[in-house]
Amino acid sequence: MNFLDELVLPQSSHHMELLKYLLVLTYLIFIPYLSLLIGTNIIAIFYNKKASSNSDSAAYKFAKDVIDLVTFNRSVTIGFGVVPLISAAFCYAQLLHLSPVNVSGYLFIAAILFVIGSIFLYSYKNSFHLRDILKAASGSGNLDDRLKTDINNMSEKTEIAYNKFGNYSLFFLLLTALVFVGSVKLASDSTRWEHVESIVGVVFSIGTIVNFVYFVTLSLFTTACAVLFYYFRPNNEFGETSNDIKEIAKNSALNTGLVSSIILPLLLLLNIFVVPGLGLTAGIFALFIFLMLIVVICASFFYNMLKNSNTRYSGSIVFLLIIFFVLAVIKDQMAFDTSSQKQFIALVENYEEYQRQVAEELGIGGTVISGEEIYNGRCVACHQFEQKLVGPPHKDVLPKYEGNLPGLVAYILNPVKVDPNYPPMPAQGLKPAEAQAVAEYIVNVYEEQYK
Ligand code: HEC
Protein backbone atom coordinates (compact mmCIF):
# COMPACT_ATOMS: atom_id res chain seq x y z
CA MET A 1 0.00 0.00 0.00
CA ASN A 2 2.08 2.87 -1.23
CA PHE A 3 -0.10 5.62 0.11
CA LEU A 4 0.29 4.12 3.58
CA ASP A 5 4.02 4.12 3.20
CA GLU A 6 3.87 7.83 2.55
CA LEU A 7 1.81 8.41 5.67
CA VAL A 8 4.37 6.61 7.75
CA LEU A 9 6.69 8.65 9.91
CA PRO A 10 9.87 7.03 11.19
CA GLN A 11 9.27 5.79 14.72
CA SER A 12 11.50 5.61 17.74
CA SER A 13 11.89 2.24 19.39
CA HIS A 14 9.51 3.36 22.16
CA HIS A 15 6.79 4.05 19.66
CA MET A 16 7.36 0.71 18.03
CA GLU A 17 6.89 -1.04 21.37
CA LEU A 18 3.64 0.85 21.73
CA LEU A 19 2.52 -0.20 18.26
CA LYS A 20 3.20 -3.80 19.15
CA TYR A 21 0.94 -3.51 22.20
CA LEU A 22 -1.70 -1.95 20.01
CA LEU A 23 -1.44 -4.93 17.68
CA VAL A 24 -1.95 -7.32 20.60
CA LEU A 25 -5.03 -5.36 21.60
CA THR A 26 -6.54 -5.35 18.12
CA TYR A 27 -5.99 -9.09 17.79
CA LEU A 28 -7.57 -9.73 21.15
CA ILE A 29 -10.70 -8.06 19.86
CA PHE A 30 -10.69 -9.22 16.27
CA ILE A 31 -9.71 -12.90 16.48
CA PRO A 32 -12.41 -13.99 18.96
CA TYR A 33 -14.98 -11.91 17.12
CA LEU A 34 -14.23 -13.30 13.67
CA SER A 35 -14.12 -16.79 15.20
CA LEU A 36 -17.60 -16.27 16.59
CA LEU A 37 -18.97 -14.94 13.31
CA ILE A 38 -17.59 -17.88 11.36
CA GLY A 39 -18.59 -20.47 13.94
CA THR A 40 -22.17 -19.23 14.31
CA ASN A 41 -22.49 -18.95 10.54
CA ILE A 42 -21.45 -22.58 10.08
CA ILE A 43 -23.75 -23.80 12.85
CA ALA A 44 -26.69 -21.76 11.57
CA ILE A 45 -26.32 -23.10 8.03
CA PHE A 46 -26.01 -26.63 9.36
CA TYR A 47 -29.14 -26.48 11.54
CA ASN A 48 -31.05 -24.65 8.89
CA LYS A 49 -30.41 -27.43 6.41
CA LYS A 50 -31.39 -29.95 9.04
CA ALA A 51 -34.55 -28.01 9.79
CA SER A 52 -35.64 -27.81 6.17
CA SER A 53 -34.92 -31.48 5.44
CA ASN A 54 -37.02 -32.82 8.31
CA SER A 55 -39.08 -29.70 9.08
CA ASP A 56 -37.73 -29.49 12.59
CA SER A 57 -38.93 -26.18 13.98
CA ALA A 58 -36.70 -26.31 17.07
CA ALA A 59 -33.57 -26.70 14.89
CA TYR A 60 -34.76 -23.75 12.83
CA LYS A 61 -35.24 -21.60 15.91
CA PHE A 62 -31.85 -22.62 17.20
CA ALA A 63 -30.23 -21.56 13.91
CA LYS A 64 -31.96 -18.21 14.16
CA ASP A 65 -30.92 -17.75 17.80
CA VAL A 66 -27.32 -18.55 17.01
CA ILE A 67 -27.16 -16.00 14.21
CA ASP A 68 -28.78 -13.37 16.42
CA LEU A 69 -26.18 -14.14 19.06
CA VAL A 70 -23.43 -12.24 17.22
CA THR A 71 -25.30 -9.97 14.82
CA PHE A 72 -27.20 -7.96 17.37
CA ASN A 73 -25.68 -4.64 16.42
CA ARG A 74 -23.99 -3.33 13.30
CA SER A 75 -21.72 -0.90 15.09
CA VAL A 76 -20.33 -3.78 17.13
CA THR A 77 -19.42 -5.45 13.85
CA ILE A 78 -17.62 -2.31 12.71
CA GLY A 79 -15.95 -1.79 16.08
CA PHE A 80 -14.87 -5.39 16.59
CA GLY A 81 -14.16 -6.25 12.96
CA VAL A 82 -13.35 -3.37 10.64
CA VAL A 83 -11.65 -1.03 13.09
CA PRO A 84 -9.19 -3.61 14.47
CA LEU A 85 -8.28 -4.77 10.97
CA ILE A 86 -7.57 -1.26 9.78
CA SER A 87 -5.63 -0.39 12.93
CA ALA A 88 -3.58 -3.54 12.47
CA ALA A 89 -2.90 -2.47 8.88
CA PHE A 90 -1.61 0.90 10.12
CA CYS A 91 0.53 -0.73 12.80
CA TYR A 92 2.15 -2.99 10.24
CA ALA A 93 2.65 -0.09 7.84
CA GLN A 94 4.76 1.51 10.57
CA LEU A 95 6.45 -1.61 11.89
CA LEU A 96 7.33 -3.02 8.48
CA HIS A 97 8.15 0.32 6.89
CA LEU A 98 11.09 0.02 4.45
CA SER A 99 10.79 -3.76 4.37
CA PRO A 100 9.99 -5.39 1.03
CA VAL A 101 6.73 -6.89 2.30
CA ASN A 102 3.28 -5.32 2.14
CA VAL A 103 1.39 -6.85 5.06
CA SER A 104 -0.73 -3.76 5.64
CA GLY A 105 -2.00 -3.90 2.06
CA TYR A 106 -3.12 -7.50 2.57
CA LEU A 107 -4.85 -6.55 5.80
CA PHE A 108 -6.75 -3.87 3.93
CA ILE A 109 -7.94 -6.52 1.51
CA ALA A 110 -9.00 -8.60 4.51
CA ALA A 111 -10.95 -5.61 5.82
CA ILE A 112 -12.81 -5.25 2.52
CA LEU A 113 -13.61 -8.98 2.45
CA PHE A 114 -14.81 -8.70 6.02
CA VAL A 115 -17.18 -5.86 5.16
CA ILE A 116 -18.66 -7.84 2.26
CA GLY A 117 -18.98 -10.94 4.44
CA SER A 118 -20.71 -9.11 7.26
CA ILE A 119 -23.14 -7.41 4.88
CA PHE A 120 -24.19 -10.87 3.67
CA LEU A 121 -24.35 -12.09 7.25
CA TYR A 122 -26.75 -9.32 8.21
CA SER A 123 -28.83 -10.03 5.11
CA TYR A 124 -28.92 -13.65 6.19
CA LYS A 125 -30.11 -12.67 9.63
CA ASN A 126 -32.73 -10.30 8.24
CA SER A 127 -34.05 -12.85 5.80
CA PHE A 128 -34.58 -15.24 8.73
CA HIS A 129 -36.80 -12.67 10.33
CA LEU A 130 -38.51 -11.63 7.10
CA ARG A 131 -39.27 -15.23 6.33
CA ASP A 132 -41.05 -15.69 9.65
CA ILE A 133 -42.97 -12.48 9.22
CA LEU A 134 -44.16 -13.49 5.77
CA LYS A 135 -45.14 -16.91 7.01
CA ALA A 136 -47.15 -15.40 9.82
CA ALA A 137 -48.78 -12.95 7.40
CA SER A 138 -49.80 -15.61 4.89
CA GLY A 139 -51.38 -17.57 7.73
CA SER A 140 -53.66 -14.78 8.87
CA GLY A 141 -57.23 -15.23 7.60
CA ASN A 142 -58.69 -12.02 6.21
CA LEU A 143 -56.38 -11.24 3.26
CA ASP A 144 -57.51 -10.74 -0.31
CA ASP A 145 -56.21 -13.15 -2.92
CA ARG A 146 -53.84 -10.75 -4.61
CA LEU A 147 -52.09 -9.94 -1.40
CA LYS A 148 -51.88 -13.63 -0.62
CA THR A 149 -50.13 -14.45 -3.91
CA ASP A 150 -47.82 -11.49 -3.36
CA ILE A 151 -46.88 -12.81 0.03
CA ASN A 152 -46.32 -16.27 -1.36
CA ASN A 153 -44.11 -14.92 -4.14
CA MET A 154 -42.11 -12.91 -1.66
CA SER A 155 -41.78 -15.94 0.59
CA GLU A 156 -40.29 -17.98 -2.21
CA LYS A 157 -37.83 -15.26 -3.09
CA THR A 158 -36.81 -14.79 0.52
CA GLU A 159 -36.32 -18.51 0.82
CA ILE A 160 -33.92 -18.61 -2.10
CA ALA A 161 -32.14 -15.41 -1.07
CA TYR A 162 -31.66 -16.46 2.48
CA ASN A 163 -30.04 -19.75 1.67
CA LYS A 164 -27.69 -17.90 -0.65
CA PHE A 165 -26.86 -15.15 1.84
CA GLY A 166 -25.83 -17.69 4.43
CA ASN A 167 -23.42 -19.37 2.02
CA TYR A 168 -22.04 -16.10 0.66
CA SER A 169 -21.38 -14.68 4.08
CA LEU A 170 -19.60 -17.85 5.15
CA PHE A 171 -17.54 -17.77 1.97
CA PHE A 172 -16.40 -14.18 2.46
CA LEU A 173 -15.77 -14.54 6.17
CA LEU A 174 -13.64 -17.61 5.54
CA LEU A 175 -11.78 -15.69 2.87
CA THR A 176 -11.21 -12.88 5.38
CA ALA A 177 -9.82 -15.41 7.83
CA LEU A 178 -7.56 -16.88 5.17
CA VAL A 179 -6.09 -13.54 4.15
CA PHE A 180 -5.82 -12.38 7.76
CA VAL A 181 -4.12 -15.55 8.95
CA GLY A 182 -1.83 -15.47 5.90
CA SER A 183 -0.81 -11.85 6.55
CA VAL A 184 -0.07 -12.39 10.22
CA LYS A 185 1.88 -15.52 9.37
CA LEU A 186 3.82 -13.65 6.69
CA ALA A 187 4.63 -10.80 9.05
CA SER A 188 6.15 -13.21 11.55
CA ASP A 189 8.32 -14.95 8.97
CA SER A 190 10.95 -12.51 7.74
CA THR A 191 12.60 -15.16 5.57
CA ARG A 192 9.60 -14.96 3.23
CA TRP A 193 9.45 -11.16 2.99
CA GLU A 194 11.64 -10.99 -0.06
CA HIS A 195 9.68 -13.59 -1.99
CA VAL A 196 6.03 -12.81 -1.41
CA GLU A 197 4.84 -10.31 -3.95
CA SER A 198 1.10 -10.86 -4.16
CA ILE A 199 -1.89 -12.06 -2.22
CA VAL A 200 -1.50 -15.46 -3.88
CA GLY A 201 1.85 -15.92 -2.19
CA VAL A 202 0.31 -14.88 1.12
CA VAL A 203 -2.45 -17.43 0.95
CA PHE A 204 -0.69 -20.40 -0.59
CA SER A 205 1.91 -21.44 1.90
CA ILE A 206 1.81 -24.49 4.10
CA GLY A 207 2.03 -22.31 7.19
CA THR A 208 -1.02 -20.32 6.14
CA ILE A 209 -3.10 -23.38 5.26
CA VAL A 210 -2.32 -25.08 8.57
CA ASN A 211 -3.12 -21.89 10.42
CA PHE A 212 -6.32 -21.45 8.49
CA VAL A 213 -7.58 -24.94 9.38
CA TYR A 214 -6.58 -24.15 12.94
CA PHE A 215 -8.54 -20.90 12.80
CA VAL A 216 -11.71 -22.60 11.54
CA THR A 217 -11.44 -25.28 14.21
CA LEU A 218 -10.86 -22.57 16.79
CA SER A 219 -13.99 -20.81 15.48
CA LEU A 220 -16.09 -23.90 16.10
CA PHE A 221 -14.52 -24.35 19.51
CA THR A 222 -15.15 -20.71 20.44
CA THR A 223 -18.72 -20.86 19.22
CA ALA A 224 -19.39 -24.09 21.12
CA CYS A 225 -18.18 -22.41 24.31
CA ALA A 226 -20.22 -19.29 23.57
CA VAL A 227 -23.42 -21.25 22.83
CA LEU A 228 -22.97 -23.29 25.96
CA PHE A 229 -22.48 -20.18 28.03
CA TYR A 230 -25.34 -18.33 26.34
CA TYR A 231 -27.95 -21.00 27.07
CA PHE A 232 -26.65 -22.55 30.26
CA ARG A 233 -24.83 -19.95 32.25
CA PRO A 234 -26.05 -19.66 35.81
CA ASN A 235 -29.15 -17.43 36.20
CA ASN A 236 -29.56 -16.82 32.49
CA GLU A 237 -32.68 -15.15 31.18
CA PHE A 238 -33.52 -18.15 29.00
CA GLY A 239 -35.42 -20.00 31.65
CA GLU A 240 -38.29 -19.57 29.21
CA THR A 241 -36.50 -21.08 26.20
CA SER A 242 -38.27 -24.25 25.16
CA ASN A 243 -36.59 -27.45 26.20
CA ASP A 244 -36.38 -28.60 22.58
CA ILE A 245 -34.14 -25.72 21.66
CA LYS A 246 -32.07 -26.12 24.81
CA GLU A 247 -31.61 -29.78 24.02
CA ILE A 248 -30.38 -28.97 20.52
CA ALA A 249 -28.11 -26.23 21.85
CA LYS A 250 -26.64 -28.60 24.39
CA ASN A 251 -26.02 -31.40 21.93
CA SER A 252 -24.61 -29.06 19.34
CA ALA A 253 -22.32 -27.23 21.75
CA LEU A 254 -21.03 -30.31 23.55
CA ASN A 255 -20.36 -32.32 20.41
CA THR A 256 -18.77 -29.47 18.48
CA GLY A 257 -16.80 -28.51 21.56
CA LEU A 258 -15.49 -32.01 22.17
CA VAL A 259 -14.52 -32.68 18.57
CA SER A 260 -12.85 -29.32 18.03
CA SER A 261 -10.97 -29.48 21.34
CA ILE A 262 -9.59 -32.86 20.35
CA ILE A 263 -8.46 -31.61 16.93
CA LEU A 264 -7.01 -28.31 18.19
CA PRO A 265 -3.99 -29.78 20.03
CA LEU A 266 -3.06 -31.72 16.91
CA LEU A 267 -3.20 -28.53 14.87
CA LEU A 268 -1.16 -26.72 17.50
CA LEU A 269 1.47 -29.44 17.22
CA LEU A 270 1.49 -29.09 13.47
CA ASN A 271 1.80 -25.36 13.99
CA ILE A 272 5.01 -25.78 15.95
CA PHE A 273 6.53 -27.39 12.91
CA VAL A 274 5.51 -24.72 10.45
CA VAL A 275 6.55 -21.80 12.66
CA PRO A 276 9.67 -20.38 11.02
CA GLY A 277 12.75 -21.70 12.81
CA LEU A 278 13.85 -18.15 13.47
CA GLY A 279 10.78 -17.41 15.57
CA LEU A 280 10.64 -20.52 17.74
CA THR A 281 12.19 -19.52 21.05
CA ALA A 282 11.89 -21.23 24.41
CA GLY A 283 9.19 -18.74 25.44
CA ILE A 284 7.07 -19.43 22.40
CA PHE A 285 7.49 -23.13 22.89
CA ALA A 286 6.33 -22.84 26.49
CA LEU A 287 3.25 -20.91 25.36
CA PHE A 288 2.45 -23.66 22.89
CA ILE A 289 2.54 -26.19 25.71
CA PHE A 290 0.26 -23.99 27.84
CA LEU A 291 -2.21 -23.59 24.98
CA MET A 292 -2.29 -27.32 24.44
CA LEU A 293 -2.86 -27.94 28.13
CA ILE A 294 -5.79 -25.53 28.19
CA VAL A 295 -7.43 -27.19 25.21
CA VAL A 296 -6.92 -30.65 26.69
CA ILE A 297 -8.57 -29.54 29.93
CA CYS A 298 -11.48 -28.13 27.89
CA ALA A 299 -11.75 -31.41 26.00
CA SER A 300 -12.01 -33.33 29.25
CA PHE A 301 -14.70 -30.90 30.50
CA PHE A 302 -16.67 -31.38 27.30
CA TYR A 303 -16.31 -35.13 27.55
CA ASN A 304 -17.44 -35.12 31.15
CA MET A 305 -20.51 -32.98 30.38
CA LEU A 306 -21.41 -35.12 27.39
CA LYS A 307 -21.14 -38.30 29.42
CA ASN A 308 -23.23 -36.99 32.28
CA SER A 309 -25.48 -34.97 30.00
CA ASN A 310 -25.08 -31.78 32.03
CA THR A 311 -23.60 -28.33 31.43
CA ARG A 312 -21.92 -27.59 34.69
CA TYR A 313 -18.53 -26.52 33.30
CA SER A 314 -19.97 -23.88 30.95
CA GLY A 315 -18.51 -21.05 33.08
CA SER A 316 -15.06 -22.58 33.52
CA ILE A 317 -14.80 -23.31 29.83
CA VAL A 318 -15.40 -19.69 28.86
CA PHE A 319 -12.82 -18.64 31.40
CA LEU A 320 -10.27 -21.05 29.92
CA LEU A 321 -11.17 -19.86 26.42
CA ILE A 322 -10.34 -16.26 27.33
CA ILE A 323 -6.96 -17.31 28.77
CA PHE A 324 -6.38 -19.31 25.62
CA PHE A 325 -6.94 -16.27 23.40
CA VAL A 326 -4.69 -14.05 25.46
CA LEU A 327 -1.83 -16.57 25.41
CA ALA A 328 -2.33 -17.34 21.71
CA VAL A 329 -2.13 -13.67 20.76
CA ILE A 330 0.95 -13.13 22.93
CA LYS A 331 2.55 -16.15 21.28
CA ASP A 332 1.91 -14.75 17.79
CA GLN A 333 3.29 -11.40 18.80
CA MET A 334 6.41 -12.97 20.27
CA ALA A 335 6.97 -14.88 17.04
CA PHE A 336 6.64 -11.64 15.10
CA ASP A 337 9.04 -9.92 17.49
CA THR A 338 11.75 -12.53 17.25
CA SER A 339 11.58 -12.87 13.54
CA SER A 340 11.66 -9.16 12.80
CA GLN A 341 14.62 -8.10 14.98
CA LYS A 342 16.65 -7.08 11.95
CA GLN A 343 13.78 -5.04 10.63
CA PHE A 344 13.53 -3.12 13.90
CA ILE A 345 17.22 -2.35 13.96
CA ALA A 346 16.89 -0.98 10.42
CA LEU A 347 13.92 1.11 11.53
CA VAL A 348 15.73 2.50 14.55
CA GLU A 349 18.63 3.53 12.32
CA ASN A 350 16.21 5.08 9.90
CA TYR A 351 14.65 6.96 12.80
CA GLU A 352 18.00 8.32 13.96
CA GLU A 353 18.81 9.42 10.45
CA TYR A 354 15.40 11.06 10.21
CA GLN A 355 15.96 12.91 13.48
CA ARG A 356 19.31 14.20 12.24
CA GLN A 357 17.67 15.45 9.08
CA VAL A 358 14.88 17.19 10.93
CA ALA A 359 17.38 18.75 13.33
CA GLU A 360 19.47 19.94 10.42
CA GLU A 361 16.47 21.38 8.59
CA LEU A 362 15.41 23.26 11.67
CA GLY A 363 19.00 24.30 12.47
CA ILE A 364 18.87 22.73 15.92
CA GLY A 365 20.67 19.87 17.56
CA GLY A 366 23.44 18.07 15.80
CA THR A 367 27.00 18.51 17.09
CA VAL A 368 27.65 22.17 17.74
CA ILE A 369 30.78 23.28 15.91
CA SER A 370 32.73 25.70 18.04
CA GLY A 371 35.11 28.00 16.15
CA GLU A 372 37.09 28.69 19.30
CA GLU A 373 37.74 25.01 19.95
CA ILE A 374 38.91 24.43 16.41
CA TYR A 375 41.12 27.50 16.56
CA ASN A 376 42.75 26.40 19.81
CA GLY A 377 43.20 22.89 18.50
CA ARG A 378 44.43 23.60 15.02
CA CYS A 379 45.69 27.11 14.52
CA VAL A 380 47.51 28.31 17.64
CA ALA A 381 50.55 26.25 16.78
CA CYS A 382 51.32 28.64 13.95
CA HIS A 383 49.27 31.76 14.61
CA GLN A 384 48.76 34.51 17.11
CA PHE A 385 46.74 37.64 16.71
CA GLU A 386 49.52 40.14 17.35
CA GLN A 387 52.76 38.29 16.83
CA LYS A 388 54.38 36.45 14.05
CA LEU A 389 54.83 32.71 14.63
CA VAL A 390 55.13 30.30 11.73
CA GLY A 391 52.39 32.20 10.01
CA PRO A 392 51.62 35.92 9.96
CA PRO A 393 49.77 37.63 12.85
CA HIS A 394 46.04 37.77 12.13
CA LYS A 395 46.05 41.50 12.92
CA ASP A 396 48.07 42.07 9.76
CA VAL A 397 46.16 39.90 7.32
CA LEU A 398 42.55 40.15 8.46
CA PRO A 399 41.93 43.72 7.22
CA LYS A 400 42.32 42.20 3.75
CA TYR A 401 39.27 40.09 4.35
CA GLU A 402 37.02 42.74 5.81
CA GLY A 403 33.53 42.21 4.38
CA ASN A 404 34.77 39.12 2.63
CA LEU A 405 34.12 36.27 5.03
CA PRO A 406 33.62 33.76 2.17
CA GLY A 407 37.08 34.65 0.88
CA LEU A 408 38.60 33.93 4.29
CA VAL A 409 36.69 30.64 4.56
CA ALA A 410 37.89 29.67 1.11
CA TYR A 411 41.49 30.40 2.07
CA ILE A 412 41.31 28.36 5.29
CA LEU A 413 39.78 25.47 3.40
CA ASN A 414 42.28 25.66 0.66
CA PRO A 415 45.34 27.85 1.46
CA VAL A 416 47.32 29.27 -1.47
CA LYS A 417 50.71 30.92 -1.48
CA VAL A 418 50.42 34.58 -0.53
CA ASP A 419 53.42 36.16 1.14
CA PRO A 420 56.99 35.32 -0.05
CA ASN A 421 58.27 35.98 3.50
CA TYR A 422 56.42 32.96 4.82
CA PRO A 423 56.37 29.33 3.97
CA PRO A 424 53.08 28.10 2.46
CA MET A 425 50.31 27.24 4.92
CA PRO A 426 49.41 23.56 4.87
CA ALA A 427 45.76 22.70 4.30
CA GLN A 428 44.08 21.92 7.62
CA GLY A 429 41.56 19.33 6.41
CA LEU A 430 38.55 21.14 7.84
CA LYS A 431 34.95 20.64 6.75
CA PRO A 432 33.21 23.67 5.24
CA ALA A 433 31.10 24.24 8.36
CA GLU A 434 34.22 24.06 10.55
CA ALA A 435 36.14 26.49 8.35
CA GLN A 436 33.15 28.81 8.48
CA ALA A 437 33.06 28.64 12.29
CA VAL A 438 36.78 29.24 12.76
CA ALA A 439 36.75 32.12 10.28
CA GLU A 440 33.87 33.74 12.14
CA TYR A 441 35.75 33.23 15.38
CA ILE A 442 38.98 34.94 14.35
CA VAL A 443 37.10 37.80 12.70
CA ASN A 444 35.07 38.34 15.87
CA VAL A 445 38.11 38.31 18.15
CA TYR A 446 39.95 40.61 15.80
CA GLU A 447 37.08 43.08 15.59
CA GLU A 448 36.53 43.09 19.35
CA GLN A 449 40.12 43.29 20.52
CA TYR A 450 42.56 44.36 17.82
CA LYS A 451 40.80 46.67 15.48
C1 HEC B 1 51.61 24.66 10.13
C2 HEC B 1 51.43 26.08 10.44
C3 HEC B 1 50.08 26.70 10.21
C4 HEC B 1 48.91 26.30 10.72
C5 HEC B 1 48.60 25.06 11.61
C6 HEC B 1 47.92 27.26 10.27
N1 HEC B 1 48.50 28.21 9.51
FE1 HEC B 1 47.64 29.85 8.72
N2 HEC B 1 49.30 30.35 7.87
C7 HEC B 1 50.53 29.70 7.97
C8 HEC B 1 51.53 30.33 7.12
C9 HEC B 1 52.95 29.89 6.99
C10 HEC B 1 50.86 31.37 6.45
C11 HEC B 1 51.43 32.30 5.41
C12 HEC B 1 51.17 31.69 4.07
C13 HEC B 1 51.46 32.58 2.91
O1 HEC B 1 51.52 33.84 3.13
O2 HEC B 1 51.52 32.06 1.82
C14 HEC B 1 49.48 31.35 6.97
C15 HEC B 1 48.52 32.28 6.56
C16 HEC B 1 47.26 32.36 7.11
C17 HEC B 1 46.32 33.41 6.83
C18 HEC B 1 46.58 34.63 5.92
C19 HEC B 1 46.15 34.33 4.52
C20 HEC B 1 46.41 35.49 3.60
O3 HEC B 1 45.57 35.67 2.71
O4 HEC B 1 47.41 36.21 3.84
C21 HEC B 1 45.23 33.12 7.54
C22 HEC B 1 43.91 33.93 7.59
C23 HEC B 1 45.45 31.89 8.24
N3 HEC B 1 46.73 31.45 7.97
C24 HEC B 1 44.51 31.27 9.06
C25 HEC B 1 44.76 30.05 9.66
C26 HEC B 1 43.78 29.36 10.43
C27 HEC B 1 42.33 29.82 10.70
C28 HEC B 1 44.33 28.22 10.85
C29 HEC B 1 43.69 27.12 11.70
C30 HEC B 1 42.59 26.47 11.12
C31 HEC B 1 45.68 28.22 10.39
N4 HEC B 1 45.93 29.34 9.62
C32 HEC B 1 46.58 27.21 10.62
C33 HEC B 1 50.79 28.60 8.77
C34 HEC B 1 49.81 27.87 9.46
PDB file of C-alpha atoms and ligand atoms in Angstrom, residues 374-375 378-383 390-394 397-398 400-401 408 411-412 415-426 428 430 435 438-439 442, ligand 1:
ATOM      1  CA  ILE A 374      38.907  24.432  16.411  1.00  0.00           C
ATOM      2  CA  TYR A 375      41.118  27.497  16.561  1.00  0.00           C
ATOM      3  CA  ARG A 378      44.430  23.595  15.020  1.00  0.00           C
ATOM      4  CA  CYS A 379      45.692  27.108  14.519  1.00  0.00           C
ATOM      5  CA  VAL A 380      47.506  28.306  17.645  1.00  0.00           C
ATOM      6  CA  ALA A 381      50.550  26.247  16.784  1.00  0.00           C
ATOM      7  CA  CYS A 382      51.319  28.645  13.947  1.00  0.00           C
ATOM      8  CA  HIS A 383      49.274  31.763  14.609  1.00  0.00           C
ATOM      9  CA  VAL A 390      55.134  30.299  11.734  1.00  0.00           C
ATOM     10  CA  GLY A 391      52.387  32.198  10.006  1.00  0.00           C
ATOM     11  CA  PRO A 392      51.625  35.917   9.957  1.00  0.00           C
ATOM     12  CA  PRO A 393      49.770  37.632  12.851  1.00  0.00           C
ATOM     13  CA  HIS A 394      46.037  37.774  12.126  1.00  0.00           C
ATOM     14  CA  VAL A 397      46.164  39.900   7.324  1.00  0.00           C
ATOM     15  CA  LEU A 398      42.546  40.145   8.455  1.00  0.00           C
ATOM     16  CA  LYS A 400      42.321  42.200   3.752  1.00  0.00           C
ATOM     17  CA  TYR A 401      39.268  40.090   4.353  1.00  0.00           C
ATOM     18  CA  LEU A 408      38.599  33.926   4.288  1.00  0.00           C
ATOM     19  CA  TYR A 411      41.493  30.397   2.073  1.00  0.00           C
ATOM     20  CA  ILE A 412      41.305  28.359   5.286  1.00  0.00           C
ATOM     21  CA  PRO A 415      45.338  27.849   1.463  1.00  0.00           C
ATOM     22  CA  VAL A 416      47.316  29.267  -1.470  1.00  0.00           C
ATOM     23  CA  LYS A 417      50.710  30.918  -1.475  1.00  0.00           C
ATOM     24  CA  VAL A 418      50.422  34.578  -0.527  1.00  0.00           C
ATOM     25  CA  ASP A 419      53.422  36.163   1.137  1.00  0.00           C
ATOM     26  CA  PRO A 420      56.985  35.320  -0.052  1.00  0.00           C
ATOM     27  CA  ASN A 421      58.273  35.977   3.502  1.00  0.00           C
ATOM     28  CA  TYR A 422      56.420  32.964   4.825  1.00  0.00           C
ATOM     29  CA  PRO A 423      56.373  29.326   3.965  1.00  0.00           C
ATOM     30  CA  PRO A 424      53.083  28.100   2.459  1.00  0.00           C
ATOM     31  CA  MET A 425      50.308  27.245   4.922  1.00  0.00           C
ATOM     32  CA  PRO A 426      49.414  23.556   4.872  1.00  0.00           C
ATOM     33  CA  GLN A 428      44.076  21.922   7.616  1.00  0.00           C
ATOM     34  CA  LEU A 430      38.548  21.139   7.844  1.00  0.00           C
ATOM     35  CA  ALA A 435      36.141  26.489   8.355  1.00  0.00           C
ATOM     36  CA  VAL A 438      36.780  29.238  12.758  1.00  0.00           C
ATOM     37  CA  ALA A 439      36.751  32.116  10.285  1.00  0.00           C
ATOM     38  CA  ILE A 442      38.975  34.943  14.347  1.00  0.00           C
TER      39      ILE A 442
HETATM   40  C1  HEC B   1      51.608  24.660  10.134  1.00  0.00           C
HETATM   41  C2  HEC B   1      51.431  26.079  10.436  1.00  0.00           C
HETATM   42  C3  HEC B   1      50.081  26.696  10.206  1.00  0.00           C
HETATM   43  C4  HEC B   1      48.910  26.304  10.722  1.00  0.00           C
HETATM   44  C5  HEC B   1      48.597  25.058  11.610  1.00  0.00           C
HETATM   45  C6  HEC B   1      47.923  27.257  10.270  1.00  0.00           C
HETATM   46  N1  HEC B   1      48.500  28.209   9.513  1.00  0.00           N
HETATM   47 FE1  HEC B   1      47.637  29.846   8.718  1.00  0.00          FE
HETATM   48  N2  HEC B   1      49.303  30.354   7.866  1.00  0.00           N
HETATM   49  C7  HEC B   1      50.530  29.697   7.970  1.00  0.00           C
HETATM   50  C8  HEC B   1      51.529  30.330   7.119  1.00  0.00           C
HETATM   51  C9  HEC B   1      52.948  29.890   6.987  1.00  0.00           C
HETATM   52  C10 HEC B   1      50.862  31.373   6.453  1.00  0.00           C
HETATM   53  C11 HEC B   1      51.431  32.296   5.405  1.00  0.00           C
HETATM   54  C12 HEC B   1      51.172  31.691   4.066  1.00  0.00           C
HETATM   55  C13 HEC B   1      51.461  32.584   2.911  1.00  0.00           C
HETATM   56  O1  HEC B   1      51.525  33.841   3.134  1.00  0.00           O
HETATM   57  O2  HEC B   1      51.519  32.063   1.816  1.00  0.00           O
HETATM   58  C14 HEC B   1      49.475  31.350   6.972  1.00  0.00           C
HETATM   59  C15 HEC B   1      48.525  32.277   6.559  1.00  0.00           C
HETATM   60  C16 HEC B   1      47.265  32.362   7.108  1.00  0.00           C
HETATM   61  C17 HEC B   1      46.322  33.410   6.826  1.00  0.00           C
HETATM   62  C18 HEC B   1      46.579  34.627   5.923  1.00  0.00           C
HETATM   63  C19 HEC B   1      46.148  34.328   4.523  1.00  0.00           C
HETATM   64  C20 HEC B   1      46.414  35.495   3.602  1.00  0.00           C
HETATM   65  O3  HEC B   1      45.575  35.675   2.707  1.00  0.00           O
HETATM   66  O4  HEC B   1      47.408  36.207   3.838  1.00  0.00           O
HETATM   67  C21 HEC B   1      45.228  33.117   7.536  1.00  0.00           C
HETATM   68  C22 HEC B   1      43.914  33.933   7.586  1.00  0.00           C
HETATM   69  C23 HEC B   1      45.454  31.886   8.239  1.00  0.00           C
HETATM   70  N3  HEC B   1      46.730  31.449   7.968  1.00  0.00           N
HETATM   71  C24 HEC B   1      44.513  31.272   9.063  1.00  0.00           C
HETATM   72  C25 HEC B   1      44.763  30.054   9.656  1.00  0.00           C
HETATM   73  C26 HEC B   1      43.784  29.361  10.435  1.00  0.00           C
HETATM   74  C27 HEC B   1      42.330  29.825  10.701  1.00  0.00           C
HETATM   75  C28 HEC B   1      44.329  28.225  10.854  1.00  0.00           C
HETATM   76  C29 HEC B   1      43.690  27.124  11.696  1.00  0.00           C
HETATM   77  C30 HEC B   1      42.591  26.469  11.120  1.00  0.00           C
HETATM   78  C31 HEC B   1      45.683  28.218  10.385  1.00  0.00           C
HETATM   79  N4  HEC B   1      45.928  29.339   9.617  1.00  0.00           N
HETATM   80  C32 HEC B   1      46.578  27.210  10.616  1.00  0.00           C
HETATM   81  C33 HEC B   1      50.785  28.596   8.769  1.00  0.00           C
HETATM   82  C34 HEC B   1      49.814  27.875   9.460  1.00  0.00           C
END
